[in-house]
């Protein structure tokens, strides 16, 4: 794990996205093309004691955003990132800590970085698996433009 990059990214997210603090959002693993984040159930629960759908969605988006930001930073590019589109599907209730994972292929990373460097903008489709099984999946389309 790239602990320095993970710590820097964690600080950036907590500073500029205050909700991440309240949600107990933590990057637990960060590699070249993959990320794993975790959040405690307690601040993200619903009236049934399982994961609140809005929190699950937000944690998935933060995961996608963080991986895109990491990839751009690894390439030496500073990009403004926005979610252009996202869709989440919920399968089963999450009754423990909420774990989100996303992995990209080398081709996805290459295309994203090459387009961003050459055209000043790029997009990237990501899938975030949330919970065991997974319990939910989020598909996000991220748009990036050079800052």
CSV table of N, CA and C in Angstrom, one decimal:
chain,number,residue,atom,x,y,z
A,1,UNK,N,0.9,-1.2,0.0
A,1,UNK,CA,0.0,0.0,0.0
A,1,UNK,C,0.9,1.2,0.0
A,2,UNK,N,0.5,2.2,-0.7
A,2,UNK,CA,1.1,3.5,-0.8
A,2,UNK,C,0.6,4.3,0.4
A,3,UNK,N,1.2,4.2,1.6
A,3,UNK,CA,0.7,4.9,2.8
A,3,UNK,C,0.8,6.4,2.7
A,4,UNK,N,1.8,6.9,2.1
A,4,UNK,CA,1.9,8.4,2.0
A,4,UNK,C,0.8,8.9,1.1
A,5,UNK,N,0.6,8.3,0.0
A,5,UNK,CA,-0.4,8.8,-0.9
A,5,UNK,C,-1.8,8.6,-0.3
A,6,UNK,N,-2.0,7.5,0.4
A,6,UNK,CA,-3.3,7.3,1.0
A,6,UNK,C,-3.5,8.3,2.1
A,7,UNK,N,-2.5,8.6,2.9
A,7,UNK,CA,-2.7,9.6,4.0
A,7,UNK,C,-2.9,11.0,3.4
A,8,UNK,N,-2.2,11.4,2.3
A,8,UNK,CA,-2.4,12.7,1.7
A,8,UNK,C,-3.8,12.8,1.1
A,9,UNK,N,-4.3,11.7,0.5
A,9,UNK,CA,-5.6,11.7,-0.1
A,9,UNK,C,-6.7,11.8,0.9
A,10,UNK,N,-6.5,11.0,2.0
A,10,UNK,CA,-7.4,11.0,3.1
A,10,UNK,C,-7.6,12.5,3.7
A,11,UNK,N,-6.4,13.1,3.9
A,11,UNK,CA,-6.5,14.5,4.4
A,11,UNK,C,-7.2,15.4,3.5
A,12,UNK,N,-6.9,15.3,2.2
A,12,UNK,CA,-7.6,16.1,1.2
A,12,UNK,C,-9.1,15.9,1.2
A,13,UNK,N,-9.5,14.7,1.2
A,13,UNK,CA,-11.0,14.4,1.3
A,13,UNK,C,-11.6,14.9,2.5
A,14,UNK,N,-11.0,14.7,3.7
A,14,UNK,CA,-11.6,15.2,5.0
A,14,UNK,C,-11.6,16.7,5.0
A,15,UNK,N,-10.6,17.3,4.4
A,15,UNK,CA,-10.6,18.8,4.5
A,15,UNK,C,-11.7,19.4,3.5
A,16,UNK,N,-11.8,18.9,2.4
A,16,UNK,CA,-12.7,19.5,1.4
A,16,UNK,C,-14.1,18.9,1.3
A,17,UNK,N,-14.3,17.8,1.9
A,17,UNK,CA,-15.6,17.1,1.9
A,17,UNK,C,-15.9,16.8,3.3
A,18,UNK,N,-16.4,17.8,4.1
A,18,UNK,CA,-16.6,17.6,5.5
A,18,UNK,C,-17.5,16.4,5.9
A,19,UNK,N,-18.4,16.0,5.0
A,19,UNK,CA,-19.3,14.9,5.3
A,19,UNK,C,-18.5,13.6,5.5
A,20,UNK,N,-17.3,13.5,4.8
A,20,UNK,CA,-16.5,12.3,5.0
A,20,UNK,C,-16.1,12.1,6.4
A,21,UNK,N,-15.9,13.2,7.2
A,21,UNK,CA,-15.5,13.1,8.6
A,21,UNK,C,-16.7,12.5,9.4
A,22,UNK,N,-17.9,13.0,9.2
A,22,UNK,CA,-19.0,12.5,9.9
A,22,UNK,C,-19.4,11.1,9.6
A,23,UNK,N,-19.0,10.7,8.4
A,23,UNK,CA,-19.3,9.3,7.9
A,23,UNK,C,-18.2,8.3,8.4
A,24,UNK,N,-17.1,8.8,8.9
A,24,UNK,CA,-16.0,8.0,9.4
A,24,UNK,C,-15.4,7.3,8.2
A,25,UNK,N,-15.2,8.0,7.0
A,25,UNK,CA,-14.6,7.5,5.8
A,25,UNK,C,-13.1,7.3,6.0
A,26,UNK,N,-12.6,6.1,5.7
A,26,UNK,CA,-11.2,5.9,5.9
A,26,UNK,C,-10.7,5.1,4.7
A,27,UNK,N,-9.6,5.5,4.1
A,27,UNK,CA,-8.9,4.7,3.1
A,27,UNK,C,-8.1,3.7,3.8
A,28,UNK,N,-8.4,2.4,3.5
A,28,UNK,CA,-7.6,1.3,4.2
A,28,UNK,C,-6.6,0.7,3.3
A,29,UNK,N,-6.7,0.8,2.0
A,29,UNK,CA,-5.8,0.3,1.0
A,29,UNK,C,-5.8,1.1,-0.2
A,30,UNK,N,-4.6,1.5,-0.7
A,30,UNK,CA,-4.5,2.3,-2.0
A,30,UNK,C,-3.3,1.8,-2.7
A,31,UNK,N,-3.6,1.3,-3.9
A,31,UNK,CA,-2.5,0.8,-4.8
A,31,UNK,C,-2.7,1.5,-6.2
A,32,UNK,N,-1.9,1.2,-7.1
A,32,UNK,CA,-1.9,1.9,-8.4
A,32,UNK,C,-3.2,1.9,-9.1
A,33,UNK,N,-4.0,0.8,-9.1
A,33,UNK,CA,-5.3,0.7,-9.8
A,33,UNK,C,-6.4,0.3,-8.9
A,34,UNK,N,-6.2,0.3,-7.6
A,34,UNK,CA,-7.3,-0.2,-6.7
A,34,UNK,C,-7.3,0.6,-5.4
A,35,UNK,N,-8.5,0.6,-4.8
A,35,UNK,CA,-8.7,1.3,-3.5
A,35,UNK,C,-9.7,0.5,-2.7
A,36,UNK,N,-9.5,0.5,-1.4
A,36,UNK,CA,-10.5,-0.1,-0.5
A,36,UNK,C,-10.7,1.0,0.6
A,37,UNK,N,-11.9,1.3,0.9
A,37,UNK,CA,-12.3,2.3,1.9
A,37,UNK,C,-13.2,1.6,2.9
A,38,UNK,N,-13.3,2.1,4.1
A,38,UNK,CA,-14.2,1.6,5.1
A,38,UNK,C,-14.8,2.7,5.9
A,39,UNK,N,-16.0,2.5,6.4
A,39,UNK,CA,-16.7,3.4,7.3
A,39,UNK,C,-17.5,2.6,8.3
A,40,UNK,N,-17.5,3.1,9.5
A,40,UNK,CA,-18.2,2.4,10.6
A,40,UNK,C,-19.7,2.4,10.3
A,41,UNK,N,-20.4,1.4,10.7
A,41,UNK,CA,-21.9,1.4,10.5
A,41,UNK,C,-22.6,2.4,11.3
A,42,UNK,N,-22.1,2.6,12.6
A,42,UNK,CA,-22.8,3.5,13.5
A,42,UNK,C,-23.2,4.9,13.0
A,43,UNK,N,-22.4,5.7,12.4
A,43,UNK,CA,-22.8,7.0,11.9
A,43,UNK,C,-23.5,6.9,10.5
A,44,UNK,N,-23.6,5.7,10.0
A,44,UNK,CA,-24.2,5.5,8.6
A,44,UNK,C,-25.4,4.5,8.6
A,45,UNK,N,-26.1,4.4,9.8
A,45,UNK,CA,-27.1,3.4,9.9
A,45,UNK,C,-28.5,4.1,9.6
A,46,UNK,N,-29.4,3.2,9.3
A,46,UNK,CA,-30.8,3.7,9.1
A,46,UNK,C,-31.7,3.3,10.3
A,47,UNK,N,-33.0,3.4,10.3
A,47,UNK,CA,-33.8,3.1,11.4
A,47,UNK,C,-33.9,1.6,11.7
A,48,UNK,N,-33.4,0.8,10.7
A,48,UNK,CA,-33.5,-0.6,10.9
A,48,UNK,C,-32.2,-1.2,11.4
A,49,UNK,N,-31.2,-0.3,11.6
A,49,UNK,CA,-29.9,-0.7,12.1
A,49,UNK,C,-28.9,-1.2,11.1
A,50,UNK,N,-29.3,-1.1,9.8
A,50,UNK,CA,-28.4,-1.5,8.7
A,50,UNK,C,-27.9,-0.2,8.0
A,51,UNK,N,-27.1,-0.4,7.0
A,51,UNK,CA,-26.5,0.7,6.3
A,51,UNK,C,-27.6,1.6,5.6
A,52,UNK,N,-27.5,2.9,5.9
A,52,UNK,CA,-28.4,3.9,5.3
A,52,UNK,C,-28.1,4.0,3.8
A,53,UNK,N,-29.1,3.9,2.9
A,53,UNK,CA,-28.9,3.9,1.5
A,53,UNK,C,-28.1,5.2,1.0
A,54,UNK,N,-28.4,6.3,1.6
A,54,UNK,CA,-27.7,7.6,1.2
A,54,UNK,C,-26.2,7.5,1.6
A,55,UNK,N,-25.9,7.0,2.7
A,55,UNK,CA,-24.5,6.8,3.1
A,55,UNK,C,-23.8,5.8,2.2
A,56,UNK,N,-24.4,4.7,1.9
A,56,UNK,CA,-23.8,3.8,1.0
A,56,UNK,C,-23.5,4.4,-0.3
A,57,UNK,N,-24.4,5.2,-0.9
A,57,UNK,CA,-24.2,5.9,-2.1
A,57,UNK,C,-23.1,6.9,-2.0
A,58,UNK,N,-23.1,7.7,-1.0
A,58,UNK,CA,-22.0,8.7,-0.8
A,58,UNK,C,-20.7,8.0,-0.6
A,59,UNK,N,-20.6,7.0,0.1
A,59,UNK,CA,-19.3,6.3,0.3
A,59,UNK,C,-18.8,5.7,-1.0
A,60,UNK,N,-19.7,5.2,-1.8
A,60,UNK,CA,-19.3,4.7,-3.1
A,60,UNK,C,-18.8,5.8,-4.0
A,61,UNK,N,-19.5,6.9,-4.0
A,61,UNK,CA,-19.0,8.1,-4.8
A,61,UNK,C,-17.6,8.6,-4.3
A,62,UNK,N,-17.5,8.7,-3.0
A,62,UNK,CA,-16.2,9.1,-2.5
A,62,UNK,C,-15.1,8.1,-2.9
A,63,UNK,N,-15.4,6.8,-2.9
A,63,UNK,CA,-14.4,5.8,-3.3
A,63,UNK,C,-14.0,6.0,-4.8
A,64,UNK,N,-15.0,6.2,-5.7
A,64,UNK,CA,-14.7,6.4,-7.1
A,64,UNK,C,-13.9,7.7,-7.3
A,65,UNK,N,-14.3,8.8,-6.6
A,65,UNK,CA,-13.6,10.1,-6.7
A,65,UNK,C,-12.1,9.9,-6.2
A,66,UNK,N,-11.9,9.2,-5.1
A,66,UNK,CA,-10.6,9.1,-4.6
A,66,UNK,C,-9.7,8.3,-5.5
A,67,UNK,N,-10.2,7.2,-6.1
A,67,UNK,CA,-9.4,6.4,-7.0
A,67,UNK,C,-9.0,7.3,-8.3
A,68,UNK,N,-9.9,8.0,-8.8
A,68,UNK,CA,-9.6,8.9,-9.9
A,68,UNK,C,-8.6,10.0,-9.6
A,69,UNK,N,-8.7,10.6,-8.4
A,69,UNK,CA,-7.8,11.6,-7.9
A,69,UNK,C,-6.4,11.0,-7.8
A,70,UNK,N,-6.3,9.8,-7.2
A,70,UNK,CA,-5.1,9.1,-7.0
A,70,UNK,C,-4.4,8.8,-8.4
A,71,UNK,N,-5.1,8.3,-9.4
A,71,UNK,CA,-4.6,8.0,-10.7
A,71,UNK,C,-4.0,9.3,-11.3
A,72,UNK,N,-4.8,10.3,-11.3
A,72,UNK,CA,-4.3,11.6,-11.9
A,72,UNK,C,-3.0,12.1,-11.2
A,73,UNK,N,-3.0,12.0,-9.9
A,73,UNK,CA,-1.8,12.4,-9.1
A,73,UNK,C,-0.6,11.6,-9.4
A,74,UNK,N,-0.8,10.3,-9.6
A,74,UNK,CA,0.3,9.4,-9.9
A,74,UNK,C,0.9,9.8,-11.3
A,75,UNK,N,0.1,10.3,-12.2
A,75,UNK,CA,0.5,10.7,-13.5
A,75,UNK,C,1.1,12.1,-13.5
A,76,UNK,N,1.1,12.8,-12.3
A,76,UNK,CA,1.6,14.1,-12.2
A,76,UNK,C,0.6,15.2,-12.7
A,77,UNK,N,-0.7,14.8,-12.8
A,77,UNK,CA,-1.7,15.7,-13.3
A,77,UNK,C,-2.6,16.2,-12.2
A,78,UNK,N,-2.9,17.5,-12.1
A,78,UNK,CA,-3.9,18.0,-11.2
A,78,UNK,C,-5.2,18.2,-11.9
A,79,UNK,N,-6.2,17.5,-11.5
A,79,UNK,CA,-7.4,17.5,-12.3
A,79,UNK,C,-8.6,17.9,-11.3
A,80,UNK,N,-9.6,18.6,-11.9
A,80,UNK,CA,-10.8,18.8,-11.2
A,80,UNK,C,-11.7,17.6,-11.6
A,81,UNK,N,-12.3,17.0,-10.6
A,81,UNK,CA,-13.1,15.8,-10.9
A,81,UNK,C,-14.5,16.0,-10.4
A,82,UNK,N,-15.4,15.6,-11.3
A,82,UNK,CA,-16.8,15.6,-10.9
A,82,UNK,C,-17.5,14.3,-11.3
A,83,UNK,N,-18.5,14.0,-10.6
A,83,UNK,CA,-19.3,12.8,-11.0
A,83,UNK,C,-20.3,13.3,-12.0
A,84,UNK,N,-20.3,12.7,-13.2
A,84,UNK,CA,-21.2,13.0,-14.3
A,84,UNK,C,-22.5,12.2,-14.2
A,85,UNK,N,-22.3,11.0,-13.7
A,85,UNK,CA,-23.5,10.1,-13.6
A,85,UNK,C,-23.1,9.0,-12.7
A,86,UNK,N,-24.1,8.5,-11.9
A,86,UNK,CA,-23.9,7.4,-11.0
A,86,UNK,C,-25.2,6.7,-10.7
A,87,UNK,N,-25.1,5.4,-10.6
A,87,UNK,CA,-26.2,4.5,-10.3
A,87,UNK,C,-25.8,3.5,-9.3
A,88,UNK,N,-26.7,3.3,-8.4
A,88,UNK,CA,-26.4,2.3,-7.3
A,88,UNK,C,-27.5,1.2,-7.3
A,89,UNK,N,-27.1,0.0,-7.1
A,89,UNK,CA,-28.1,-1.1,-6.9
A,89,UNK,C,-27.9,-1.7,-5.6
A,90,UNK,N,-28.9,-1.8,-4.8
A,90,UNK,CA,-28.8,-2.4,-3.5
A,90,UNK,C,-29.4,-3.8,-3.5
A,91,UNK,N,-28.6,-4.8,-3.0
A,91,UNK,CA,-29.1,-6.2,-3.0
A,91,UNK,C,-29.5,-6.7,-1.6
A,92,UNK,N,-28.7,-6.5,-0.6
A,92,UNK,CA,-29.0,-6.9,0.7
A,92,UNK,C,-28.5,-5.9,1.7
A,93,UNK,N,-29.1,-5.9,2.9
A,93,UNK,CA,-28.7,-4.9,3.9
A,93,UNK,C,-27.3,-5.1,4.4
A,94,UNK,N,-26.6,-4.0,4.7
A,94,UNK,CA,-25.3,-4.1,5.2
A,94,UNK,C,-25.4,-3.9,6.7
A,95,UNK,N,-25.0,-4.9,7.5
A,95,UNK,CA,-25.2,-4.9,8.9
A,95,UNK,C,-23.9,-4.7,9.7
A,96,UNK,N,-22.8,-4.4,9.0
A,96,UNK,CA,-21.5,-4.2,9.7
A,96,UNK,C,-20.8,-3.0,9.1
A,97,UNK,N,-19.5,-2.8,9.3
A,97,UNK,CA,-18.8,-1.7,8.7
A,97,UNK,C,-19.0,-1.8,7.2
A,98,UNK,N,-19.1,-0.6,6.6
A,98,UNK,CA,-19.3,-0.5,5.1
A,98,UNK,C,-18.0,-0.5,4.4
A,99,UNK,N,-17.7,-1.5,3.6
A,99,UNK,CA,-16.4,-1.6,2.9
A,99,UNK,C,-16.7,-1.4,1.4
A,100,UNK,N,-16.0,-0.5,0.8
A,100,UNK,CA,-16.1,-0.2,-0.7
A,100,UNK,C,-14.8,-0.5,-1.4
A,101,UNK,N,-14.9,-1.2,-2.5
A,101,UNK,CA,-13.7,-1.6,-3.3
A,101,UNK,C,-13.9,-1.2,-4.7
A,102,UNK,N,-12.8,-0.7,-5.3
A,102,UNK,CA,-12.9,-0.5,-6.8
A,102,UNK,C,-11.5,-0.9,-7.4
A,103,UNK,N,-11.5,-1.5,-8.5
A,103,UNK,CA,-10.3,-1.9,-9.2
A,103,UNK,C,-10.5,-1.5,-10.7
A,104,UNK,N,-9.4,-1.0,-11.3
A,104,UNK,CA,-9.5,-0.6,-12.7
A,104,UNK,C,-8.5,-1.5,-13.5
A,105,UNK,N,-8.7,-1.7,-14.7
A,105,UNK,CA,-7.7,-2.4,-15.6
A,105,UNK,C,-6.6,-1.4,-16.0
A,106,UNK,N,-5.5,-2.0,-16.4
A,106,UNK,CA,-4.4,-1.1,-16.9
A,106,UNK,C,-4.9,-0.3,-18.1
A,107,UNK,N,-5.7,-0.9,-19.0
A,107,UNK,CA,-6.2,-0.2,-20.2
A,107,UNK,C,-7.1,1.0,-19.8
A,108,UNK,N,-7.9,0.9,-18.8
A,108,UNK,CA,-8.8,2.0,-18.3
A,108,UNK,C,-7.9,3.1,-17.8
A,109,UNK,N,-6.9,2.8,-17.0
A,109,UNK,CA,-6.0,3.8,-16.4
A,109,UNK,C,-5.2,4.5,-17.5
A,110,UNK,N,-4.7,3.8,-18.5
A,110,UNK,CA,-3.9,4.3,-19.6
A,110,UNK,C,-4.8,5.3,-20.4
A,111,UNK,N,-5.9,4.9,-20.8
A,111,UNK,CA,-6.8,5.7,-21.6
A,111,UNK,C,-7.2,7.0,-20.8
A,112,UNK,N,-7.5,6.9,-19.6
A,112,UNK,CA,-7.9,8.0,-18.8
A,112,UNK,C,-6.7,9.0,-18.7
A,113,UNK,N,-5.5,8.6,-18.4
A,113,UNK,CA,-4.4,9.4,-18.2
A,113,UNK,C,-4.0,10.0,-19.5
A,114,UNK,N,-3.9,9.2,-20.6
A,114,UNK,CA,-3.5,9.8,-21.9
A,114,UNK,C,-4.5,10.8,-22.4
A,115,UNK,N,-5.8,10.6,-22.3
A,115,UNK,CA,-6.8,11.6,-22.7
A,115,UNK,C,-6.6,12.9,-21.9
A,116,UNK,N,-6.5,12.7,-20.6
A,116,UNK,CA,-6.4,13.9,-19.7
A,116,UNK,C,-5.1,14.7,-20.1
A,117,UNK,N,-4.0,14.0,-20.3
A,117,UNK,CA,-2.7,14.7,-20.6
A,117,UNK,C,-2.8,15.4,-22.0
A,118,UNK,N,-3.4,14.7,-22.9
A,118,UNK,CA,-3.3,15.2,-24.3
A,118,UNK,C,-4.5,16.2,-24.6
A,119,UNK,N,-5.6,16.0,-24.1
A,119,UNK,CA,-6.8,16.8,-24.4
A,119,UNK,C,-7.2,17.7,-23.3
A,120,UNK,N,-6.6,17.5,-22.1
A,120,UNK,CA,-7.0,18.4,-21.0
A,120,UNK,C,-8.3,18.0,-20.3
A,121,UNK,N,-8.9,16.9,-20.8
A,121,UNK,CA,-10.1,16.4,-20.1
A,121,UNK,C,-10.2,14.9,-20.4
A,122,UNK,N,-10.9,14.2,-19.6
A,122,UNK,CA,-11.1,12.7,-19.8
A,122,UNK,C,-12.3,12.3,-19.0
A,123,UNK,N,-12.7,11.1,-19.2
A,123,UNK,CA,-13.7,10.5,-18.4
A,123,UNK,C,-13.3,9.0,-18.0
A,124,UNK,N,-13.9,8.5,-17.0
A,124,UNK,CA,-13.6,7.2,-16.5
A,124,UNK,C,-14.8,6.6,-15.9
A,125,UNK,N,-15.1,5.3,-16.3
A,125,UNK,CA,-16.2,4.6,-15.7
A,125,UNK,C,-15.6,3.6,-14.7
A,126,UNK,N,-16.2,3.7,-13.5
A,126,UNK,CA,-15.8,2.8,-12.4
A,126,UNK,C,-16.9,2.1,-11.8
A,127,UNK,N,-16.6,0.9,-11.3
A,127,UNK,CA,-17.6,0.1,-10.5
A,127,UNK,C,-17.0,0.0,-9.1
A,128,UNK,N,-17.9,0.3,-8.2
A,128,UNK,CA,-17.5,0.1,-6.8
A,128,UNK,C,-18.4,-1.0,-6.1
A,129,UNK,N,-17.7,-2.0,-5.6
A,129,UNK,CA,-18.4,-3.1,-4.9
A,129,UNK,C,-18.5,-2.7,-3.5
A,130,UNK,N,-19.7,-2.8,-2.9
A,130,UNK,CA,-19.9,-2.3,-1.5
A,130,UNK,C,-20.4,-3.5,-0.7
A,131,UNK,N,-19.7,-3.8,0.4
A,131,UNK,CA,-20.1,-4.9,1.2
A,131,UNK,C,-19.7,-6.2,0.7
A,132,UNK,N,-20.1,-7.2,1.4
A,132,UNK,CA,-19.9,-8.6,1.0
A,132,UNK,C,-20.8,-9.0,-0.1
A,133,UNK,N,-20.3,-9.8,-1.0
A,133,UNK,CA,-21.2,-10.4,-2.0
A,133,UNK,C,-21.1,-9.8,-3.4
A,134,UNK,N,-21.2,-8.6,-3.7
A,134,UNK,CA,-21.3,-7.4,-2.8
A,134,UNK,C,-22.8,-7.2,-2.4
A,135,UNK,N,-23.0,-6.4,-1.4
A,135,UNK,CA,-24.4,-6.1,-0.9
A,135,UNK,C,-25.0,-5.0,-1.8
A,136,UNK,N,-24.1,-4.2,-2.4
A,136,UNK,CA,-24.5,-3.1,-3.3
A,136,UNK,C,-23.4,-2.9,-4.3
A,137,UNK,N,-23.7,-2.3,-5.5
A,137,UNK,CA,-22.7,-1.9,-6.5
A,137,UNK,C,-23.1,-0.5,-7.0
A,138,UNK,N,-22.1,0.3,-7.2
A,138,UNK,CA,-22.3,1.6,-7.7
A,138,UNK,C,-21.5,1.7,-9.0
A,139,UNK,N,-22.1,2.2,-10.0
A,139,UNK,CA,-21.4,2.5,-11.3
A,139,UNK,C,-21.4,4.0,-11.4
A,140,UNK,N,-20.1,4.5,-11.6
A,140,UNK,CA,-20.0,6.0,-11.7
A,140,UNK,C,-19.2,6.3,-12.9
A,141,UNK,N,-19.6,7.4,-13.5
A,141,UNK,CA,-18.9,8.0,-14.6
A,141,UNK,C,-18.3,9.3,-14.1
A,142,UNK,N,-17.0,9.4,-14.0
A,142,UNK,CA,-16.2,10.5,-13.5
A,142,UNK,C,-15.7,11.3,-14.7
A,143,UNK,N,-15.8,12.6,-14.6
A,143,UNK,CA,-15.2,13.5,-15.6
A,143,UNK,C,-14.1,14.3,-15.0
A,144,UNK,N,-13.0,14.4,-15.7
A,144,UNK,CA,-11.8,15.1,-15.2
A,144,UNK,C,-11.4,16.2,-16.2
A,145,UNK,N,-11.0,17.3,-15.7
A,145,UNK,CA,-10.4,18.3,-16.5
A,145,UNK,C,-9.2,18.9,-15.8
A,146,UNK,N,-8.1,19.2,-16.6
A,146,UNK,CA,-6.9,19.8,-15.9
A,146,UNK,C,-7.3,21.0,-15.2
A,147,UNK,N,-6.7,21.1,-14.0
A,147,UNK,CA,-7.0,22.3,-13.1
A,147,UNK,C,-6.1,23.5,-13.6
